[in-house]
Structures are given as structure tokens and as C-alpha cells.
PDB file of C-alpha atoms in Angstrom:
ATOM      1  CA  UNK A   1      15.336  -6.686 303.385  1.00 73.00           C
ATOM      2  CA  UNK A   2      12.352  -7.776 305.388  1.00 74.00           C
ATOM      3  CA  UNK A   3      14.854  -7.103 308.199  1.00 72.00           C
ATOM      4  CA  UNK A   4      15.028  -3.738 307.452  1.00 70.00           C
ATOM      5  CA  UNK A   5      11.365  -3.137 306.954  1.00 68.00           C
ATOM      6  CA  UNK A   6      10.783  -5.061 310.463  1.00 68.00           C
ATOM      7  CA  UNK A   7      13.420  -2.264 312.115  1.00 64.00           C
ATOM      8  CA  UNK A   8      11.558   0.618 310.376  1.00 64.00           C
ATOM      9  CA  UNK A   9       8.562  -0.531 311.394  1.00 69.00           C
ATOM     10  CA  UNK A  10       9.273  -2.088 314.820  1.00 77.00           C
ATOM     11  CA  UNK A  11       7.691  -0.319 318.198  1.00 77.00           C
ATOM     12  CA  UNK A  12      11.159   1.216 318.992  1.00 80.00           C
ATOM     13  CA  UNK A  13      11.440   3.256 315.776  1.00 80.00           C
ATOM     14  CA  UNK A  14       7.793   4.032 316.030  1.00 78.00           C
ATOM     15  CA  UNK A  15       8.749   5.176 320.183  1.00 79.00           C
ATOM     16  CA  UNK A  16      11.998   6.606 319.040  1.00 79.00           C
ATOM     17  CA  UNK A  17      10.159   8.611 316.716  1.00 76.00           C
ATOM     18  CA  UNK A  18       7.516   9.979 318.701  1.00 75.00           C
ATOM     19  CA  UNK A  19      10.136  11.124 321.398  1.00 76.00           C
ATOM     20  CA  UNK A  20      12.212  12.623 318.735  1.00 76.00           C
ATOM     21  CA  UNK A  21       9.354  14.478 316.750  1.00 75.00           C
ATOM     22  CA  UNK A  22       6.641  15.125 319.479  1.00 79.00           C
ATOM     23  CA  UNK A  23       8.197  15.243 323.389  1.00 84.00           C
ATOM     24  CA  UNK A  24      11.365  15.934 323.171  1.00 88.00           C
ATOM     25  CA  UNK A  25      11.598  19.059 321.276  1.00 89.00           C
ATOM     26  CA  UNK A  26       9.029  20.599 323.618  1.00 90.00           C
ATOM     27  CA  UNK A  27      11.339  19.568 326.680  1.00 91.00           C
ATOM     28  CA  UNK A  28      13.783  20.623 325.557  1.00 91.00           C
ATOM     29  CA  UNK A  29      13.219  24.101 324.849  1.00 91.00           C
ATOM     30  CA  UNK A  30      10.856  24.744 327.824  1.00 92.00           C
ATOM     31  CA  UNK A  31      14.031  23.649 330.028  1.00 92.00           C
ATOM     32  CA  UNK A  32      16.365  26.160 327.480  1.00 92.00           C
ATOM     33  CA  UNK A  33      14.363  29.014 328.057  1.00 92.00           C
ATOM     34  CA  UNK A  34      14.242  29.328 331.701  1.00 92.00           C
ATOM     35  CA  UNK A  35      17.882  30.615 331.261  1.00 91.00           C
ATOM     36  CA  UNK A  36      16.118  33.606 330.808  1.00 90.00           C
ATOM     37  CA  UNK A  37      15.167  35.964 333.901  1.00 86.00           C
ATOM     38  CA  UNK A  38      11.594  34.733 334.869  1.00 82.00           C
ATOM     39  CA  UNK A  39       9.728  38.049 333.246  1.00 80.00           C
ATOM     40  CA  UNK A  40      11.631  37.459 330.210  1.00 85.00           C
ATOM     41  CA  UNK A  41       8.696  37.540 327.077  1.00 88.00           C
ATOM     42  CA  UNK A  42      11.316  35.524 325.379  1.00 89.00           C
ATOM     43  CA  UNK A  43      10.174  32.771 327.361  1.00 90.00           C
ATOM     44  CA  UNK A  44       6.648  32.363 326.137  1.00 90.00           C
ATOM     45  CA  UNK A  45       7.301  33.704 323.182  1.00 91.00           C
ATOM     46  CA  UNK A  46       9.737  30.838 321.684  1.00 91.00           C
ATOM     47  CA  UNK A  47       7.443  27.971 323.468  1.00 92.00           C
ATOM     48  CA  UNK A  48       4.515  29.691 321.585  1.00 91.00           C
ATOM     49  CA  UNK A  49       6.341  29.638 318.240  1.00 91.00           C
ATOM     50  CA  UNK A  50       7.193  25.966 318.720  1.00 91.00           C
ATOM     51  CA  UNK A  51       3.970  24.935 317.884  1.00 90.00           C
ATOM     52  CA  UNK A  52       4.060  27.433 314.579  1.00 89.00           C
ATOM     53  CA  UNK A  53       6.881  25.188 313.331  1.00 90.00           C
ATOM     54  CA  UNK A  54       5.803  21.650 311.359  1.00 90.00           C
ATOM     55  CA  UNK A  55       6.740  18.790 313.656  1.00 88.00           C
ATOM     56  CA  UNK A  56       9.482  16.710 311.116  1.00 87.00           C
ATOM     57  CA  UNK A  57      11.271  20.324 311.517  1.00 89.00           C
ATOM     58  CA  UNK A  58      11.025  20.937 315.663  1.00 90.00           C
ATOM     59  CA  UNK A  59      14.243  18.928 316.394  1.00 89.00           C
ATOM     60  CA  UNK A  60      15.978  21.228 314.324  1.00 89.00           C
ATOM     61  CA  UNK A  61      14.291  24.069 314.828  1.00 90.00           C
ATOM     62  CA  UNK A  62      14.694  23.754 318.432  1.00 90.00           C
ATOM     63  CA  UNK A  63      18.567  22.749 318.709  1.00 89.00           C
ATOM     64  CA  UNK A  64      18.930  26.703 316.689  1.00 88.00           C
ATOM     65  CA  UNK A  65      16.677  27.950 319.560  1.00 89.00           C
ATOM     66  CA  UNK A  66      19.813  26.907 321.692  1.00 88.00           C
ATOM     67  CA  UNK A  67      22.083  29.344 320.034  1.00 85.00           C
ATOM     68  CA  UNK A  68      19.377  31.784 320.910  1.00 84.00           C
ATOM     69  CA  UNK A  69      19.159  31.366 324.410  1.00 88.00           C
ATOM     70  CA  UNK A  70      23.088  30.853 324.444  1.00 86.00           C
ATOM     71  CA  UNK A  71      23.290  34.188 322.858  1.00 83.00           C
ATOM     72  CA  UNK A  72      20.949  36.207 324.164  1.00 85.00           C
ATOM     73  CA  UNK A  73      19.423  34.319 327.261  1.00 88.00           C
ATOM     74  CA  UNK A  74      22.927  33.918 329.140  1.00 89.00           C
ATOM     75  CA  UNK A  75      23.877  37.699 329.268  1.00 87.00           C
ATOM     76  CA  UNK A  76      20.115  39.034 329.941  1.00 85.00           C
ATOM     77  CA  UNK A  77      20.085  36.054 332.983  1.00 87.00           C
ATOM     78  CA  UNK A  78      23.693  37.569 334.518  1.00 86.00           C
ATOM     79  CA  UNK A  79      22.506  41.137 334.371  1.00 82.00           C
ATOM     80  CA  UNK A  80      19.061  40.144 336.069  1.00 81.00           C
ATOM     81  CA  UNK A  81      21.469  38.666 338.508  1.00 81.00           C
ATOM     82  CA  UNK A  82      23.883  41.355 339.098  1.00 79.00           C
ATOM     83  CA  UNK A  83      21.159  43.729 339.156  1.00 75.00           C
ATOM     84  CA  UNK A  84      19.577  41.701 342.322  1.00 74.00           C
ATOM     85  CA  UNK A  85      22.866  41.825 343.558  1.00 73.00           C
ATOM     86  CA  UNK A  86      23.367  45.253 343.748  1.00 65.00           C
ATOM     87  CA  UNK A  87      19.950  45.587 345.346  1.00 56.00           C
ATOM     88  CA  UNK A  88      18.918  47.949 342.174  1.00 52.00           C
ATOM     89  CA  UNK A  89      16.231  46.208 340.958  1.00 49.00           C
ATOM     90  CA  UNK A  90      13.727  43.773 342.399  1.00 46.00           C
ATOM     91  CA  UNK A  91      11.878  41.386 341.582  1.00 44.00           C
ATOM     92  CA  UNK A  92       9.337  41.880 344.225  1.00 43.00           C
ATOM     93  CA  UNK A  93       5.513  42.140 343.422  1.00 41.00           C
ATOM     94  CA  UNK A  94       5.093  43.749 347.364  1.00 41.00           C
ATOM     95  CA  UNK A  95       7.842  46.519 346.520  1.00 46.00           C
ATOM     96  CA  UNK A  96       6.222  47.512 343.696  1.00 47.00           C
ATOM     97  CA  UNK A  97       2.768  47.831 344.862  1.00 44.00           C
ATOM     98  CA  UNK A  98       4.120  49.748 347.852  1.00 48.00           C
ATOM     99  CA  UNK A  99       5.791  51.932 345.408  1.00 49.00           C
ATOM    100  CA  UNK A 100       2.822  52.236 343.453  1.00 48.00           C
ATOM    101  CA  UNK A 101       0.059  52.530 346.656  1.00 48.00           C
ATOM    102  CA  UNK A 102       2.343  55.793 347.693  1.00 47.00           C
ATOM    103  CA  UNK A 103       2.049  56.904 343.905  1.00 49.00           C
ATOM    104  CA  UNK A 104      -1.753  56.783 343.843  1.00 50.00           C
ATOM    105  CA  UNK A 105      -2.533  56.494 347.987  1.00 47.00           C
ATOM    106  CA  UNK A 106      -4.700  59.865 347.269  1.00 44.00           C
ATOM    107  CA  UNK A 107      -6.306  59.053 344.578  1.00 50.00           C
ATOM    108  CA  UNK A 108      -9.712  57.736 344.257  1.00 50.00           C
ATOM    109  CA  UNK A 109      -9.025  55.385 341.844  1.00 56.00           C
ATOM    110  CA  UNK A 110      -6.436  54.065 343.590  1.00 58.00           C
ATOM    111  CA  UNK A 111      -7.633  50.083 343.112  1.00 61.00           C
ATOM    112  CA  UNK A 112      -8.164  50.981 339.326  1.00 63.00           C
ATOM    113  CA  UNK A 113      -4.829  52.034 338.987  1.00 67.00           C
ATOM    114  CA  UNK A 114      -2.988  48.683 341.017  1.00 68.00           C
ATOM    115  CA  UNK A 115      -5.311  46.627 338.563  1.00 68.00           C
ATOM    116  CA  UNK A 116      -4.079  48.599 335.604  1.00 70.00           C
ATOM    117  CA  UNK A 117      -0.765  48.697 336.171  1.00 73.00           C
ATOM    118  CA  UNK A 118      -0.539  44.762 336.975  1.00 73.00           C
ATOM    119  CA  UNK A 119      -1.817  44.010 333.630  1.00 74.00           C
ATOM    120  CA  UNK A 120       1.756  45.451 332.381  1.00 76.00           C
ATOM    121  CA  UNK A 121       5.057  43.328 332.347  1.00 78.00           C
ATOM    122  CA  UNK A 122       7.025  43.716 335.169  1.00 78.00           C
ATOM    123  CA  UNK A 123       9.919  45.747 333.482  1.00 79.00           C
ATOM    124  CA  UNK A 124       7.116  48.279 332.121  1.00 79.00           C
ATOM    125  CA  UNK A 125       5.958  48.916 335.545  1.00 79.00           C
ATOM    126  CA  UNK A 126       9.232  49.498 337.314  1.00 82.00           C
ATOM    127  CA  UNK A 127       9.948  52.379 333.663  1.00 82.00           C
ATOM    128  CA  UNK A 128       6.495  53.555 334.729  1.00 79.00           C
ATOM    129  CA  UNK A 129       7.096  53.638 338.920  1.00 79.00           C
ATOM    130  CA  UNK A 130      10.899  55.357 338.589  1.00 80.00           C
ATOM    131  CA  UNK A 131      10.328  58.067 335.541  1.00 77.00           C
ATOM    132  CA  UNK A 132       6.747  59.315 336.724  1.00 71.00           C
ATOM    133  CA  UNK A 133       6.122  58.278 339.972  1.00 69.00           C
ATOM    134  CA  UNK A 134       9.983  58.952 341.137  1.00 73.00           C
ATOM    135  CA  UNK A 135      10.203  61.295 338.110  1.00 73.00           C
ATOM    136  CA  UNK A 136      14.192  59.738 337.458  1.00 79.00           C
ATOM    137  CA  UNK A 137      15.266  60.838 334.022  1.00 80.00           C
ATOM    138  CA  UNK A 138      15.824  57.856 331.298  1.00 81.00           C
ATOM    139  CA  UNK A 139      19.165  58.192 331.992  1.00 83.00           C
ATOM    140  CA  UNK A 140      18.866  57.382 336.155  1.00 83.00           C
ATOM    141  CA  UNK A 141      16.342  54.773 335.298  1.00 84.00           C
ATOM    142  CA  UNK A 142      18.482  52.969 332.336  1.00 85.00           C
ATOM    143  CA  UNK A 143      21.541  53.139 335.161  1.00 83.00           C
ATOM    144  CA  UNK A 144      19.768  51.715 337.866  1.00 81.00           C
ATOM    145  CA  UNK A 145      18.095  48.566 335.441  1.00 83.00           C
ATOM    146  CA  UNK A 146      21.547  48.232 333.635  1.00 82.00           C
ATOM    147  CA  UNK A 147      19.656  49.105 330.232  1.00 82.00           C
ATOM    148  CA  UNK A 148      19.929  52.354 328.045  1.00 84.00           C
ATOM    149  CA  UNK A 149      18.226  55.455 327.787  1.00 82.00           C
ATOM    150  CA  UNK A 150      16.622  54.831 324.214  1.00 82.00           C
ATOM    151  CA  UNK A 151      15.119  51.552 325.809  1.00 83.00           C
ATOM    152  CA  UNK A 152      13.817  53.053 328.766  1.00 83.00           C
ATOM    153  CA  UNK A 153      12.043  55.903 326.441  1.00 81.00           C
ATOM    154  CA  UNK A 154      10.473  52.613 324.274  1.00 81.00           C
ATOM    155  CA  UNK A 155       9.360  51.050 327.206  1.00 81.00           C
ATOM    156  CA  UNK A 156       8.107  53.338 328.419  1.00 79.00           C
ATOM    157  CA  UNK A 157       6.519  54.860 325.647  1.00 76.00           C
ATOM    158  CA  UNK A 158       4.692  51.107 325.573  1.00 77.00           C
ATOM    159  CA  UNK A 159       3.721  51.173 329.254  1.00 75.00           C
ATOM    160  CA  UNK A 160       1.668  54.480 329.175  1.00 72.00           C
ATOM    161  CA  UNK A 161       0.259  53.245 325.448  1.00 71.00           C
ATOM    162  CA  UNK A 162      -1.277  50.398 327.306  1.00 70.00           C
ATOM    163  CA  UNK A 163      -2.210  52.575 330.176  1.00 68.00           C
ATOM    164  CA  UNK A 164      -4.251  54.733 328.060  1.00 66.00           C
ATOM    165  CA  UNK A 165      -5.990  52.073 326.567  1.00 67.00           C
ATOM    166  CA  UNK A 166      -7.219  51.251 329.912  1.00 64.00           C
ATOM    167  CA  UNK A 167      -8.367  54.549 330.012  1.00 60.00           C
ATOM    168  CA  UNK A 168      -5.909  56.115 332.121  1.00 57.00           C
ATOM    169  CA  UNK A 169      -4.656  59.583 330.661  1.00 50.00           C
ATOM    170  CA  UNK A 170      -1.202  60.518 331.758  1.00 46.00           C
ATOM    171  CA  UNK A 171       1.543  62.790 330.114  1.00 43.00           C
ATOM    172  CA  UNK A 172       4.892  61.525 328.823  1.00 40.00           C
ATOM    173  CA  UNK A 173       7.479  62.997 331.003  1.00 41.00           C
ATOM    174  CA  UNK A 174      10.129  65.199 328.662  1.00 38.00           C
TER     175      UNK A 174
ATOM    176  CA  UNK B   1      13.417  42.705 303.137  1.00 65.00           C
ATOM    177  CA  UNK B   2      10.506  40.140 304.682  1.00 68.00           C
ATOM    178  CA  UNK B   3       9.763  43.372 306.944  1.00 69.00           C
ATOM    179  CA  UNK B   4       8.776  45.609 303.900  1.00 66.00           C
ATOM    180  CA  UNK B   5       6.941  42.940 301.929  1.00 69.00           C
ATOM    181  CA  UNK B   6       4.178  43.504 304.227  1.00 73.00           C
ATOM    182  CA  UNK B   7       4.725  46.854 305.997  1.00 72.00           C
ATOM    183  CA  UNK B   8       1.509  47.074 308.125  1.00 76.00           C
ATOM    184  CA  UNK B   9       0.907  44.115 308.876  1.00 82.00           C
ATOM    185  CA  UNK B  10       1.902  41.252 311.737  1.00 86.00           C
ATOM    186  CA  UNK B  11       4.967  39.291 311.322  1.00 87.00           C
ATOM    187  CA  UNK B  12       5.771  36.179 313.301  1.00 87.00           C
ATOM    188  CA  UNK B  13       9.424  34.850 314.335  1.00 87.00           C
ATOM    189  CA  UNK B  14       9.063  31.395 312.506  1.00 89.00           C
ATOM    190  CA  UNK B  15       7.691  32.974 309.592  1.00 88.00           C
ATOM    191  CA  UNK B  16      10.340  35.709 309.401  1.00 86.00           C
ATOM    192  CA  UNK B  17      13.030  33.720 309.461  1.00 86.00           C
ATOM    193  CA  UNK B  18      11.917  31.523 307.000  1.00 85.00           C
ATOM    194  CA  UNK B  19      11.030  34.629 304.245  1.00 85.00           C
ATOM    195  CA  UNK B  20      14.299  35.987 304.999  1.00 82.00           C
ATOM    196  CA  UNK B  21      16.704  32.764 305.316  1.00 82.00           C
ATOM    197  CA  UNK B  22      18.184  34.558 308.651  1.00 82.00           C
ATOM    198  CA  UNK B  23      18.614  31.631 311.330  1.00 80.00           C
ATOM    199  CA  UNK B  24      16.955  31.574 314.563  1.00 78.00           C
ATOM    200  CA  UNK B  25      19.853  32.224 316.703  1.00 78.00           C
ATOM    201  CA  UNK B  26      20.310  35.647 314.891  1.00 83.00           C
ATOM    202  CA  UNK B  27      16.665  36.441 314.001  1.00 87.00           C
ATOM    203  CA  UNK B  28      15.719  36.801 317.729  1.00 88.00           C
ATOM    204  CA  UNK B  29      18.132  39.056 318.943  1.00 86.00           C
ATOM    205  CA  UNK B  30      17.880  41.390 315.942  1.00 87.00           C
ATOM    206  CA  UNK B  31      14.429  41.857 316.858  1.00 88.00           C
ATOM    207  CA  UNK B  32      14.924  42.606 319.975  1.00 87.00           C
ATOM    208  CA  UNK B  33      17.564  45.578 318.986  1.00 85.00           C
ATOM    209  CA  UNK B  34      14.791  46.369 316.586  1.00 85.00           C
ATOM    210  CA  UNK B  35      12.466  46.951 319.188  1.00 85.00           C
ATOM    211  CA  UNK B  36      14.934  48.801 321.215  1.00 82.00           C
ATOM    212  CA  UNK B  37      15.391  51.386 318.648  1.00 81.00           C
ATOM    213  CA  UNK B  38      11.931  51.967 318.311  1.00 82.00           C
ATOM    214  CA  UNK B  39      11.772  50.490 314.455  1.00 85.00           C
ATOM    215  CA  UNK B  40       9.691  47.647 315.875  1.00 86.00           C
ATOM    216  CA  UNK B  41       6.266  47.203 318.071  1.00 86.00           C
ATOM    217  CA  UNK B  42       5.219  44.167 319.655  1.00 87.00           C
ATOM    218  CA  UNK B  43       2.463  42.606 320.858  1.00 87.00           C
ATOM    219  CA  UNK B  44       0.314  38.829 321.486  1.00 88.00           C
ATOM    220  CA  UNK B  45      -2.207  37.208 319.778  1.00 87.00           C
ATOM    221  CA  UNK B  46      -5.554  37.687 320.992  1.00 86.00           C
ATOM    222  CA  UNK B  47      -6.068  34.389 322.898  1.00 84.00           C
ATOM    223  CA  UNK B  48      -9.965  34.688 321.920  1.00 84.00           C
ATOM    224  CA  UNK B  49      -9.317  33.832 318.327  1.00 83.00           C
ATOM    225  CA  UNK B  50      -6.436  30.734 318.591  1.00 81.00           C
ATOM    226  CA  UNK B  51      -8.263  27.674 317.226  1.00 81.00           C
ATOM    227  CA  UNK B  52      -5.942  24.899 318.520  1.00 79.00           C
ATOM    228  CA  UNK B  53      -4.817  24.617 321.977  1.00 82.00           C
ATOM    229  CA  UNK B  54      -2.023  26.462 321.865  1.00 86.00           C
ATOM    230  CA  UNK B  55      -0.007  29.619 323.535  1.00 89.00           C
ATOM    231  CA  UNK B  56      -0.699  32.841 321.860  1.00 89.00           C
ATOM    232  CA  UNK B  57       2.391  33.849 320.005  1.00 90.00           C
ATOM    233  CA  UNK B  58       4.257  36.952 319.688  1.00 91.00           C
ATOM    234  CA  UNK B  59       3.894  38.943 316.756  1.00 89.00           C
ATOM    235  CA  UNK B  60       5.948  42.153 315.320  1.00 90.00           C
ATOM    236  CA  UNK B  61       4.933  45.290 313.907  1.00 88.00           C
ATOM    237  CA  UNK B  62       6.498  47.750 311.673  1.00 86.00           C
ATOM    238  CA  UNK B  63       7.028  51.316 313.195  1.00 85.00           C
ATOM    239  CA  UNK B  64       6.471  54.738 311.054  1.00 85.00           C
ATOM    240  CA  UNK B  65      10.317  54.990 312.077  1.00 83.00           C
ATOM    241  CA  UNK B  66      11.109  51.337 311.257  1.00 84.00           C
ATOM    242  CA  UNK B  67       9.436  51.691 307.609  1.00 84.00           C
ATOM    243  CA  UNK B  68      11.272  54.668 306.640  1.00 83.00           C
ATOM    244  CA  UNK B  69      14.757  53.572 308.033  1.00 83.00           C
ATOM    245  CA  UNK B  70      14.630  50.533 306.100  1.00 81.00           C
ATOM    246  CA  UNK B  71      13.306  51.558 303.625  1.00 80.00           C
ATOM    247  CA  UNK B  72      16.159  53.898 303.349  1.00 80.00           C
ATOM    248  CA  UNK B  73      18.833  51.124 304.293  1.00 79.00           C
ATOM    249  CA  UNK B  74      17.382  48.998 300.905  1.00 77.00           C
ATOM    250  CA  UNK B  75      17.763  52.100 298.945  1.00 76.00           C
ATOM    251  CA  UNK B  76      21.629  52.247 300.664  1.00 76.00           C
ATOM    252  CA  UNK B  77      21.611  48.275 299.356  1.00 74.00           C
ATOM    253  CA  UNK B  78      20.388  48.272 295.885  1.00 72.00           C
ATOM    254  CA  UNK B  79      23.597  50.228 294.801  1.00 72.00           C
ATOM    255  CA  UNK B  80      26.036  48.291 297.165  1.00 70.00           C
ATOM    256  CA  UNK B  81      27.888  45.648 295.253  1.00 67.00           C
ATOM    257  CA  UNK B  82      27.692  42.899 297.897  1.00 67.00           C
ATOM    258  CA  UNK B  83      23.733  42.835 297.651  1.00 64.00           C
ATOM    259  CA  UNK B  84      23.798  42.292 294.197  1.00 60.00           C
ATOM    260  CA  UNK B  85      22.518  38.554 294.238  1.00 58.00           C
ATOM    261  CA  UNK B  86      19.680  39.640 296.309  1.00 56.00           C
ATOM    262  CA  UNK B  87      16.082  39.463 294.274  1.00 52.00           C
ATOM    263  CA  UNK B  88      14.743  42.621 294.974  1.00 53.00           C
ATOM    264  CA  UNK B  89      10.470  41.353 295.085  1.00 48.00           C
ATOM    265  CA  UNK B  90       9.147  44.725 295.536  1.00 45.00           C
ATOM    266  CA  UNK B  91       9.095  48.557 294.056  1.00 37.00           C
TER     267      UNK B  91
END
């Protein structure tokens, strides 16, 4: 018995159970979710919800977040990468501001524009740059980012909400 | 169901899948298709008002479209036979 209560109590159940409760869950899942494509708001938004969860239940809680990322993280991460690929989509922060300076390069608020539109995710701003600055349809845009047409309408439906909250007016393409 | 027990209001991915007994590795990706199909909007806490150190976290809204198609899919429910265990908590 006092054997037992010296093993509970001992400096290696205390260590094991700091690792187990408190490190190693947040390790853990900050390493699972870079499966995801780097703009992925799947990313922050599991790491964020970690600390939401009480900390007896984050080892558990965060082997489930590996079916997650298994089941959603995997596919979204092979069509980033086919989509690079295929030289469809980029990733590029200079191709999009090019895009964007020949959008705006005679307008006089030109620099308001670049600061507004960086404020969006990255996937908002290419919706935004291809339907109204290319003026694709949904259904060209969804093609060439491997999506679908009701996304691309959502997202970009979000995009210009934010934009107008910045104060930028702009009409939804039909 | 854990949607429509608060249909204005925020709803956060821990907290939804513990109202709703839907596991983590489902709850996520149902969002997501949620959000696709317009039923959903999302956003981030305001990082002014988080207490704690801490991220800000990702909440969920209900859309007009997202309140009226489930609401519609309970009504399709409450006469199906294999939701009949189901505690129905609200009108």
C-alpha cells in the first residue's frame, strides 16, 4: 500500500502527468494541423478551441482532432497541392498584389484598397481578384481553385461583406 | 438541434459538439459543408475582449437560410420513426 501511494505520488507520475495533461496535447495537435494547406482557418481554429476544452479531457479531445485532420485535412492538403501543380492557383502574396495593383492602378485609393483587401484570407482575395477584377463566372473560378460554384458565391459573398465594412462599396457580380 | 436552441446567437466547436453528442471528427467537417451551403456564417472572437492568454476562437452563426432549412429538416424528423428517442427541448 504505501508502495502504491509512493508511485502515485512519486516525481514521475507527477512529470508523466504534466506531459500527458498540459504539453503534449498542445504538441500534438499544433503538429496535426499543419496537414492542412498553410491558409487553412482550420488551423487556428482547432489550436484556439484547445484551450476551450478542460485539461483532464485534452488527451482525448485531441486524439478525435486526429480523425479530423485525417478526414478533412488530408484531401484539402492534396488539392492545395495539385492545384500548385497545375499552376492554377498560387500561393503567392506578389501575384496577387500585381493582380490587384492592375485592378485598382487608376484609382486614387489605390493603397486603401491593397490594405483592405490584405485584411481578407487568402482564398477570399483570389474569389474577389478572378470574379470582379477578371470578371470569371463562379463556375471558371470554382474550376480553376478545384472548389464549386455555390462555394465560390459564399465566399465571395463574405469577401465583399468585409469589404464594405471597410467602407468600400462594390456590386455583387450576377 | 444545438443550432436551433440558440438561433441568433454564437456557437463554438467544443461547445457544439458537446450539446449535440456529435464527435469531433464529424462535427468539423459538417460545419464546414454548412458553411458551404450558405446555412452557416463564421467569424473570430474579438481579440480585445479574451481575458486569458489565449487565441481567439472561431465561432458559428446561424444564417436566415440555415434557420429555416433546419428548422424544416426537424419538422421532416419529429414524424420520422428513427428520431423517436430524440428529446425534442424546444417548440
Amino acid at each position: 500500500m504505501s508502495e502504491l501511494i509512493s508511485a502515485v505520488t512519486g516525481w514521475q507520475t507527477l512529470l508523466t502527468a504534466i506531459l500527458a495533461f498540459g504539453l503534449l496535447p498542445g504538441v500534438a495537435l499544433r503538429i496535426a494541423v499543419t496537414i492542412y494547406p498553410r491558409e487553412h482557418p482550420r488551423r487556428r481554429e482547432l489550436v484556439a478551441e484547445l484551450h476551450a476544452v478542460p485539461r483532464w479531457e485534452r488527451p482525448f479531445w485531441v486524439a478525435e482532432q486526429l480523425v479530423t485532420v485525417a478526414w478533412e485535412g488530408i484531401p484539402e492538403r492534396v488539392r492545395a497541392v495539385r492545384l500548385r501543380l497545375r499552376g492554377r492557383a498560387t500561393s503567392s502574396q506578389e501575384t496577387d498584389a500585381d493582380e490587384l495593383y492592375l485592378l485598382v492602378s487608376n484609382n486614387s485609393r489605390r493603397d486603401a484598397y491593397i490594405t483592405a483587401l490584405n485584411t481578407l484570407s487568402l482564398e477570399h482575395r483570389r474569389v474577389l481578384v478572378m470574379r470582379i477584377g477578371q470578371g470569371m463566372t463562379a463556375e471558371e473560378v470554382a474550376q480553376q481553385l478545384g472548389t464549386t460554384p455555390g462555394a465560390v458565391r459564399v465566399a465571395q459573398h463574405r469577401a465583399l461583406t468585409c469589404f464594405r465594412e471597410l467602407g468600400f462599396g462594390e456590386t455583387e457580380p450576377q | 438541434m444545438a443550432l436551433l436552441n440558440n438561433p441568433t446567437g454564437q456557437h463554438w466547436g467544443y461547445e457544439l459538439g458537446k450539446q449535440s453528442g456529435v464527435r469531433s471528427g464529424v462535427l468539423y467537417p459538417l460545419l464546414t459543408r454548412m458553411l458551404d451551403q450558405g446555412w452557416l456564417t463564421d467569424g473570430w472572437e474579438d481579440p480585445t475582449t479574451i481575458r486569458n492568454k489565449r487565441p481567439p476562437r472561431r465561432y458559428y452563426k446561424l444564417t436566415d437560410e440555415g434557420r429555416l432549412r433546419l428548422g424544416g429538416l426537424l419538422v421532416e424528423a419529429r414524424t420520422d420513426a428513427r428520431f423517436v428517442g430524440l428529446q425534442w427541448g424546444f417548440a
